[in-house]
Short mmCIF file of C-alpha atoms in Angstrom, two decimals:
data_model
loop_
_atom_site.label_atom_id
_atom_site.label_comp_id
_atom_site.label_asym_id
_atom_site.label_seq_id
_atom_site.Cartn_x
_atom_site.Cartn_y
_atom_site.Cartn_z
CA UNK W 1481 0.00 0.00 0.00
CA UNK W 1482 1.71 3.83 -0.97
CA UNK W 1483 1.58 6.13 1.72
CA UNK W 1484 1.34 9.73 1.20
CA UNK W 1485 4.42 11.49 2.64
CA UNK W 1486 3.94 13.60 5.62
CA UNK W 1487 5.97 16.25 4.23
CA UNK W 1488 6.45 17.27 0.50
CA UNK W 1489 9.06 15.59 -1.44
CA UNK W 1490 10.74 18.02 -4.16
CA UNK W 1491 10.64 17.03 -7.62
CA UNK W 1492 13.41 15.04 -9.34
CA UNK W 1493 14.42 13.81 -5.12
CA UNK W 1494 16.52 10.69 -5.55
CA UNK W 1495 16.71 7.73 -2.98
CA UNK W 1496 18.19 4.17 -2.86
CA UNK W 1497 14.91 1.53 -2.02
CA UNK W 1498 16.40 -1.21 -0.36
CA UNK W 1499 13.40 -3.41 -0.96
CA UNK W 1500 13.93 -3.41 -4.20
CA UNK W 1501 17.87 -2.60 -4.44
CA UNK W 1502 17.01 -0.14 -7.11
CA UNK W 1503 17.48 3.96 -7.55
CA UNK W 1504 14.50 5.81 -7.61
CA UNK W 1505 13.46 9.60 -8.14
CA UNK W 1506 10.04 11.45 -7.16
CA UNK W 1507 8.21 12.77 -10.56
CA UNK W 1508 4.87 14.32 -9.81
CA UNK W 1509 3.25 12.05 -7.15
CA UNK W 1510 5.32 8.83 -6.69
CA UNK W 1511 8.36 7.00 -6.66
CA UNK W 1512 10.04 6.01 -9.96
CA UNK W 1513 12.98 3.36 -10.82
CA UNK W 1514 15.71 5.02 -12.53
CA UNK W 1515 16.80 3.31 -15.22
CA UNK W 1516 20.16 1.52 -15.40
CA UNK W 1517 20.09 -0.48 -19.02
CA UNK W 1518 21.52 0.87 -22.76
CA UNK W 1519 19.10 0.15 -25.66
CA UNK W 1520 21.00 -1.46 -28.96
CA UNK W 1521 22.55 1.46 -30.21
CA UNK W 1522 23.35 -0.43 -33.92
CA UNK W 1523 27.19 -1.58 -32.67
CA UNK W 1524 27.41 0.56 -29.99
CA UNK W 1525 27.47 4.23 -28.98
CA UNK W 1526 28.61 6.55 -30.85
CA UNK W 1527 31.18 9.53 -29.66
CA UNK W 1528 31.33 12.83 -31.88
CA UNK W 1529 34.23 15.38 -31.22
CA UNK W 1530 33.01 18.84 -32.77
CA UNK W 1531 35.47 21.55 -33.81
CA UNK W 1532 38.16 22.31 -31.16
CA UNK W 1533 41.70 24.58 -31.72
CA UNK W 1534 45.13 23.85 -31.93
CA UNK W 1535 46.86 27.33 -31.35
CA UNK W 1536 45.46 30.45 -29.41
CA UNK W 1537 44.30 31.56 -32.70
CA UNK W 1538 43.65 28.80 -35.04
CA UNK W 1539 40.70 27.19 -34.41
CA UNK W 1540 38.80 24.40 -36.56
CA UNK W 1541 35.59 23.08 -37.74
CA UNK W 1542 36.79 19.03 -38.05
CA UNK W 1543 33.78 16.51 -36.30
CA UNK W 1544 34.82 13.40 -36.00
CA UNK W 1545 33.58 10.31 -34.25
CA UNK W 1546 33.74 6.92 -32.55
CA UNK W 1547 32.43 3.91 -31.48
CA UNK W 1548 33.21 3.67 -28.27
CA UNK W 1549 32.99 -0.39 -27.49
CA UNK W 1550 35.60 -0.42 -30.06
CA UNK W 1551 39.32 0.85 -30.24
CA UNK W 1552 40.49 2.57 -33.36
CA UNK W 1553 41.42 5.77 -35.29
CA UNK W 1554 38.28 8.69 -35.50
CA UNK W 1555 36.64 8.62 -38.55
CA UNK W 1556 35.66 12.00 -39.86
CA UNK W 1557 32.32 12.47 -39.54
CA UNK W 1558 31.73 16.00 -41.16
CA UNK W 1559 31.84 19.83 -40.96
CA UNK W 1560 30.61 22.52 -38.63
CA UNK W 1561 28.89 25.73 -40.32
CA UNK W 1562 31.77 27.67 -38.22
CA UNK W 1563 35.58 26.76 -36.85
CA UNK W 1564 35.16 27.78 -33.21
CA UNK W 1565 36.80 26.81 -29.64
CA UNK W 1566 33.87 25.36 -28.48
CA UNK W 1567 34.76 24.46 -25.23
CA UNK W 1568 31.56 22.72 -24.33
CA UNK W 1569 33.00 20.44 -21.78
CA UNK W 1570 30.76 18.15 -21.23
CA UNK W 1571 27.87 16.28 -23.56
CA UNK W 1572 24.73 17.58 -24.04
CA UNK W 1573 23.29 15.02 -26.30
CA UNK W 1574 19.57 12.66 -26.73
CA UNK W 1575 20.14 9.02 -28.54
CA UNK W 1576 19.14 10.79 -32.03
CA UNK W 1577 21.18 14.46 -31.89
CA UNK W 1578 24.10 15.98 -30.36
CA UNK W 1579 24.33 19.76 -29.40
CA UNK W 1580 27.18 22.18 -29.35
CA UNK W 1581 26.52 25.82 -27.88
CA UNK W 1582 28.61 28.89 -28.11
CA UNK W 1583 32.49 29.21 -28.30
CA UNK W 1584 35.14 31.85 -29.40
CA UNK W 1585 35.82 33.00 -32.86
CA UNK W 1586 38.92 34.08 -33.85
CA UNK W 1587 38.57 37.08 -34.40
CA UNK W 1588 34.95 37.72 -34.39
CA UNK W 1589 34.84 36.68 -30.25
CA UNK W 1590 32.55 35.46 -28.35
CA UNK W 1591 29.16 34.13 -30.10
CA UNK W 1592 26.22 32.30 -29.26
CA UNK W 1593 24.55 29.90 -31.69
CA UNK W 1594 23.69 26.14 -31.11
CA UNK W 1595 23.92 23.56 -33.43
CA UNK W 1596 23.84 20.10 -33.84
CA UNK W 1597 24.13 17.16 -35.78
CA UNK W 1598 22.52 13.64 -35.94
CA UNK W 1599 24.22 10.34 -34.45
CA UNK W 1600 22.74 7.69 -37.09
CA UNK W 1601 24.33 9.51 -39.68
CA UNK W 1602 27.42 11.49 -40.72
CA UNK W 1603 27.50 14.66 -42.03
CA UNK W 1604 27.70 18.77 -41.50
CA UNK W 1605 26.29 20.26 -38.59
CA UNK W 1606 23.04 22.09 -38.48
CA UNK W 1607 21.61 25.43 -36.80
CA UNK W 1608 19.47 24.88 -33.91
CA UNK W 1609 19.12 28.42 -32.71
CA UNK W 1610 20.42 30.87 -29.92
CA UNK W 1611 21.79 30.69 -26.62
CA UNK W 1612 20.14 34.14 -24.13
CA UNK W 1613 24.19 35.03 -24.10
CA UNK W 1614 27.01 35.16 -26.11
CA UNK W 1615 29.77 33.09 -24.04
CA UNK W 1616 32.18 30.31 -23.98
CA UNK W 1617 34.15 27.22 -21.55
CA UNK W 1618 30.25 26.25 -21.00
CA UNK W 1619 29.52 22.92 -18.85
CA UNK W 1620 26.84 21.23 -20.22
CA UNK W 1621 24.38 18.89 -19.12
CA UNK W 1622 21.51 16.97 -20.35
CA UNK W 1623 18.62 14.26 -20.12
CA UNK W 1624 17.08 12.19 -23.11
CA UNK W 1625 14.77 15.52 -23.80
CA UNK W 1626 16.45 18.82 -22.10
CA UNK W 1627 20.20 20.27 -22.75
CA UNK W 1628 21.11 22.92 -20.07
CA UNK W 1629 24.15 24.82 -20.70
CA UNK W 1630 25.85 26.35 -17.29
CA UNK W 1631 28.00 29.13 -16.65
CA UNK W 1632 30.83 30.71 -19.17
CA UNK W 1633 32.95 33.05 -20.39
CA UNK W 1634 31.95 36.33 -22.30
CA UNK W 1635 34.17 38.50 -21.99
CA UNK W 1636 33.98 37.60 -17.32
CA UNK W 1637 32.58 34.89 -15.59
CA UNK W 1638 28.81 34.08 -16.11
CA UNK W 1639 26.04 32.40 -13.79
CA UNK W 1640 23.72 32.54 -16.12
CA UNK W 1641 22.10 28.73 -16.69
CA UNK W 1642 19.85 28.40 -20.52
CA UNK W 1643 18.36 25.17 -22.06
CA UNK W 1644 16.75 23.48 -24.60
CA UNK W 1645 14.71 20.91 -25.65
CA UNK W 1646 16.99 18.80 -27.91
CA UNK W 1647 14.04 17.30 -30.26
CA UNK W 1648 13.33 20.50 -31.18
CA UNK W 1649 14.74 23.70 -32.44
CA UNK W 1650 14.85 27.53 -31.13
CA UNK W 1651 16.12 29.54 -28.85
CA UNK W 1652 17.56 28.43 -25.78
CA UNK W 1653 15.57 30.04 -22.56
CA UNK W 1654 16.61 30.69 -18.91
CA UNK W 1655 16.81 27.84 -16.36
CA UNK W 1656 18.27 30.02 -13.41
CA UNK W 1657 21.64 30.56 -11.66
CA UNK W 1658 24.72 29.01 -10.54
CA UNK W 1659 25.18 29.84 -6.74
CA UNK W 1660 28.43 31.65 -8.01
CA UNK W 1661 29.80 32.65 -11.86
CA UNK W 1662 32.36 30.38 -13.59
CA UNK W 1663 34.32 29.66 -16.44
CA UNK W 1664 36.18 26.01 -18.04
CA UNK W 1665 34.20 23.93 -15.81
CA UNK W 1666 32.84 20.22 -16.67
CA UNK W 1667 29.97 18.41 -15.98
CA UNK W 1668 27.64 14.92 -15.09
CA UNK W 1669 24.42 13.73 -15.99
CA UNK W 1670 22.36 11.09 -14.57
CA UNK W 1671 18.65 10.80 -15.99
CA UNK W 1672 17.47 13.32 -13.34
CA UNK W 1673 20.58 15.14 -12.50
CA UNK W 1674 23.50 17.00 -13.41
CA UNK W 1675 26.62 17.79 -11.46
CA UNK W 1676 29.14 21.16 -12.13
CA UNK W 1677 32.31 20.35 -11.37
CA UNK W 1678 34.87 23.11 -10.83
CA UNK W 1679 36.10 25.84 -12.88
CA UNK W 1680 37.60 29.54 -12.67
CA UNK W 1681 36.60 32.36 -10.99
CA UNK W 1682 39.64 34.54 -10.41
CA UNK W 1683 41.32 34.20 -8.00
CA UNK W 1684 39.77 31.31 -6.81
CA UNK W 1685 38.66 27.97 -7.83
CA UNK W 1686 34.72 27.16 -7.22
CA UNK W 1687 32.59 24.73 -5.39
CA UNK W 1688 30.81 21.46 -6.93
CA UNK W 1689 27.07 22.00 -7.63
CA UNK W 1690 24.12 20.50 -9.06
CA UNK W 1691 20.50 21.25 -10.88
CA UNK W 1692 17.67 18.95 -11.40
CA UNK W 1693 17.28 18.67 -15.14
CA UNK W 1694 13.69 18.16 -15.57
CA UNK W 1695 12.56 21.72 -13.61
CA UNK W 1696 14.45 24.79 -13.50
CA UNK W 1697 15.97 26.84 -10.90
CA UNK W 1698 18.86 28.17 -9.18
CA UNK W 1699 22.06 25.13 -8.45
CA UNK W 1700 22.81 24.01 -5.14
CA UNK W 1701 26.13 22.91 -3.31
CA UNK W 1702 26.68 19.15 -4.02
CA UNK W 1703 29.98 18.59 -2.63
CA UNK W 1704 33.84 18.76 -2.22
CA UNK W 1705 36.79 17.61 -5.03
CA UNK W 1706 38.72 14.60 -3.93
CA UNK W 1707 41.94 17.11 -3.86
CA UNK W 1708 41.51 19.01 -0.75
CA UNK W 1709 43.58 21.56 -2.34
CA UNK W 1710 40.85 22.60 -4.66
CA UNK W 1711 39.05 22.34 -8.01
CA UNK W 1712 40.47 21.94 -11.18
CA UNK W 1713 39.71 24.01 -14.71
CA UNK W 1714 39.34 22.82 -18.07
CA UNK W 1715 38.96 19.69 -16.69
CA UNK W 1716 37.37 16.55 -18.73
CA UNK W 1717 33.64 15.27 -17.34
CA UNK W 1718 32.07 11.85 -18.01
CA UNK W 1719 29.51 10.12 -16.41
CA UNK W 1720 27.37 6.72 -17.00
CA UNK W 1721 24.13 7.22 -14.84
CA UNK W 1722 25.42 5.93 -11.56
CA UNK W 1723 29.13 7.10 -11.72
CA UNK W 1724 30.63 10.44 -12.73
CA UNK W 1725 34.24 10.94 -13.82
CA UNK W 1726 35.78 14.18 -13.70
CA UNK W 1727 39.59 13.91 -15.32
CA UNK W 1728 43.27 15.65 -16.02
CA UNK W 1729 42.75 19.79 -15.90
CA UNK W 1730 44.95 22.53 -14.54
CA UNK W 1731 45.33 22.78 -10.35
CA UNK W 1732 47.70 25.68 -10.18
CA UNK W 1733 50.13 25.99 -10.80
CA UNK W 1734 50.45 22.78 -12.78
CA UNK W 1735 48.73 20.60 -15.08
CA UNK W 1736 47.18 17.06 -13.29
CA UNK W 1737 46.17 13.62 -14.79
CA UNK W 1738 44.31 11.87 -11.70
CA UNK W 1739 40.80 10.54 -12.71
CA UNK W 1740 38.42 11.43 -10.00
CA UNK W 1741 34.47 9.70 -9.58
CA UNK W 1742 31.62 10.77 -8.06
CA UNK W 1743 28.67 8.76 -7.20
CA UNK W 1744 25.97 11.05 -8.80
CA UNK W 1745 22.85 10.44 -6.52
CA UNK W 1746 24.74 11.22 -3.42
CA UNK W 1747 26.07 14.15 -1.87
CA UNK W 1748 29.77 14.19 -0.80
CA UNK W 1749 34.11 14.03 -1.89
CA UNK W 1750 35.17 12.78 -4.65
CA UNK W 1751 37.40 9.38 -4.20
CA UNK W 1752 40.20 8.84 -6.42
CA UNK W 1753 39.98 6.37 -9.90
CA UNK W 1754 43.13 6.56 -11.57
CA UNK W 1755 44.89 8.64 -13.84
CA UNK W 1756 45.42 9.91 -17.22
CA UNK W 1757 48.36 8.70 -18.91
CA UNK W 1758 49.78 12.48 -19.12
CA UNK W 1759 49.49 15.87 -17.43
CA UNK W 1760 46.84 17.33 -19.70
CA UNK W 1761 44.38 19.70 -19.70
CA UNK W 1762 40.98 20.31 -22.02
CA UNK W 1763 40.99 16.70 -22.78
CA UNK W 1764 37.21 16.56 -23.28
CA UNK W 1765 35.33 13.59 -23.31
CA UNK W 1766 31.62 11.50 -22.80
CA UNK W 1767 30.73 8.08 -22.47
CA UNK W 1768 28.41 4.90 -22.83
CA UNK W 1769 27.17 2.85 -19.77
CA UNK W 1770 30.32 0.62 -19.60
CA UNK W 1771 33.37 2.77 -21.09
CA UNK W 1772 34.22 6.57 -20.86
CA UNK W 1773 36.35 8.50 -23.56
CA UNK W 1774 38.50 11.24 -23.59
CA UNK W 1775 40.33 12.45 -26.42
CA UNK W 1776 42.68 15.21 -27.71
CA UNK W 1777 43.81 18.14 -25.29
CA UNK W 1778 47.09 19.82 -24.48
CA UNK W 1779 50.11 19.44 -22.13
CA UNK W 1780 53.07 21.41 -21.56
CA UNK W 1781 54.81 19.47 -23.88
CA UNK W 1782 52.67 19.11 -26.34
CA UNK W 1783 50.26 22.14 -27.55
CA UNK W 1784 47.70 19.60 -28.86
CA UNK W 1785 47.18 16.15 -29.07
CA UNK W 1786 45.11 14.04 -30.98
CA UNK W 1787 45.55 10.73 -28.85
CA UNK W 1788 42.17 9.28 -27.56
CA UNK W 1789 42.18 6.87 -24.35
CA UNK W 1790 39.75 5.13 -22.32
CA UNK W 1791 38.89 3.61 -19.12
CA UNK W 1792 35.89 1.28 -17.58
CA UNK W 1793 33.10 2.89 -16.24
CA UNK W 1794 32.60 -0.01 -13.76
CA UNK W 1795 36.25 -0.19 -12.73
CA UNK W 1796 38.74 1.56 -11.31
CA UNK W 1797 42.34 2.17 -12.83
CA UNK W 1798 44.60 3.66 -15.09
CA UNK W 1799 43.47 4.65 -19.11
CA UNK W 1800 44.85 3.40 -21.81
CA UNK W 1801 45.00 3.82 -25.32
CA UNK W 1802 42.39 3.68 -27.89
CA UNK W 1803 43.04 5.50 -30.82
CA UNK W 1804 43.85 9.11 -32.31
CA UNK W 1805 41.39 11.77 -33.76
CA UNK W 1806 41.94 12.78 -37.05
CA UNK W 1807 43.53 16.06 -36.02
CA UNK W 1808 45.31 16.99 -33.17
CA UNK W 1809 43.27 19.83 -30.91
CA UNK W 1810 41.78 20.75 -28.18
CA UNK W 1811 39.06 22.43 -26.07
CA UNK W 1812 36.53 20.69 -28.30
CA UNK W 1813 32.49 20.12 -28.14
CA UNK W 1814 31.96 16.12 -26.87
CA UNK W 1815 28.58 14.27 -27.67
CA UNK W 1816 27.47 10.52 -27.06
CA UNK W 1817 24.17 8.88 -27.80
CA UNK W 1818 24.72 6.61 -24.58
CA UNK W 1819 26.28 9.09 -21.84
CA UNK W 1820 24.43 9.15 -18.13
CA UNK W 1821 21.76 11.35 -18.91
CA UNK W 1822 19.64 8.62 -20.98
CA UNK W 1823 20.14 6.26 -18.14
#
């Protein structure tokens, strides 16, 4: 028999029911199971890496793409309509279409369009419509239906938090705030939830928080880095929909390569997973249920990579090799059709 709670239970609330030994989240009236499995995704899912740079003033409009159960070369997948540093640095993306939103022109500056392109097939990008602010070094998160892009650059740090709904095109429309404005961030999804990891606000790095996807509203504090010393920037986030990965970025004043996950319906530190197999920052990546990806970037010694490498979602340990992209860059847009956010 369901008893009505004495007390109201806010929407997208997430809780472990050890009846059942299943994850479940409050929608409307009543508890729901969170789903855990990956549909067939015709040989697996599929990663897209859209534009990137690889100088301060050279940037590209390559896409190329994956399949991440496999290891192998990128393939080139097709255009975008601009070169841009994205800088999207995390996926925002529904099993049928991937989204990139804003970036930095050289040397028009900061703009804000959205595009996207389709997984099943390859091809050039296409024009969604308009983020509310010009901006760049956005985190983004997502669900099967909404893409919420947090945060930025244009030309200071931005709170401002815009989605949209990814079946669909237009104009992207507020959500709310981040509890403070930042820049080169990353970021988690689960189905109901994504998680801000990090970033810049000068002088000072910034707190973890978190949003409920499926409402809006201002973020809340979720919890502290697994380096008590502080957050990273340009950091690379990944997340299936139980675990979140959050890998390599700068700590001043050097460059890092540990891996650290987050259990993404809880509150609390990050625990360490493993590491990178160099120092390496904007190394932007997604993932599928079982494997996460992360591919390209730049180290001290090298001003842009195209090596990919990848690690088990279920696992801890190091990364390893799995390929190269078909250009060497960096600070890239990353899309999968099987990342956290579609369970």
């Amino acid at each position: 028999m369901s008893l009505t709670p004495k007390t109201p239970i806010p929407e997208g609330a997430i809780r472990y029911n050890t009846d059942s030994n299943k994850m479940e989240v409050w929608i409307g009236d009543k508890w729901m199971i969170v789903a855990t499995s990956s549909p067939n995704l015709d040989g697996g899912a599929r990663a897209v890496f859209h534009s990137g740079r690889i100088s301060s003033a050279n940037d590209k409009n390559n896409i190329d793409y994956i399949t991440i159960s496999t290891a192998g070369n990128a393939i080139d997948f097709g255009d975008s309509s601009q070169s841009t540093e994205s800088n999207n640095t995390s996926c925002i993306a529904s099993r049928i279409r991937g989204i990139y939103a804003g970036g930095y022109q050289h040397p028009g500056g900061h703009h804000n369009q959205i595009g996207f392109i389709t997984f099943s097939s390859t091809g050039n990008s296409t024009d969604f419509g308009n983020l509310t602010q010009s901006r760049r070094a956005i985190a983004g998160v997502s669900n099967a239906t909404r893409g919420v892009f947090c945060g930025g650059l244009s030309p200071t740090n931005r709170d401002t938090i815009d989605f949209v709904t990814i079946a669909s095109t237009g104009d992207a429309v507020d959500f709310g705030n981040l509890t403070q404005a930042r820049q080169s961030g990353t970021a988690m999804s689960s189905p109901t939830r994504g998680v801000i990891y990090g970033g810049y606000f000068h002088p000072s790095y910034v707190a973890n928080e978190f949003i409920t996807i499926a409402s809006t509203g201002n973020a809340q504090e979720f919890g502290d880095a697994y380096d008590t010393s502080g957050n990273r920037y340009n950091p690379s986030g990944i997340s299936n929909s139980i675990r979140g990965l959050v890998a390599g970025g700068i700590l001043e004043p050097a460059q890092t390569k540990y891996i650290e996950s987050y259990q993404l319906a809880t509150f609390g530190k990050g625990t360490l997973f493993g590491d990178l197999s160099t120092n390496t920052r904007s190394k932007n990546g997604t993932a599928s249920p079982t494997r996460g990806v992360f591919a390209g970037g730049r180290s001290p010694a090298d001003p842009g990579t195209a090596g990919i490498e990848y690690v088990s979602m279920q696992t801890e340990g190091n990364a390893v090799d799995f390929g190269d992209l078909t250009q060497a860059r960096y600070e890239h847009a990353p899309m999968s059709n099987g990342h956290g956010g579609l369970g």
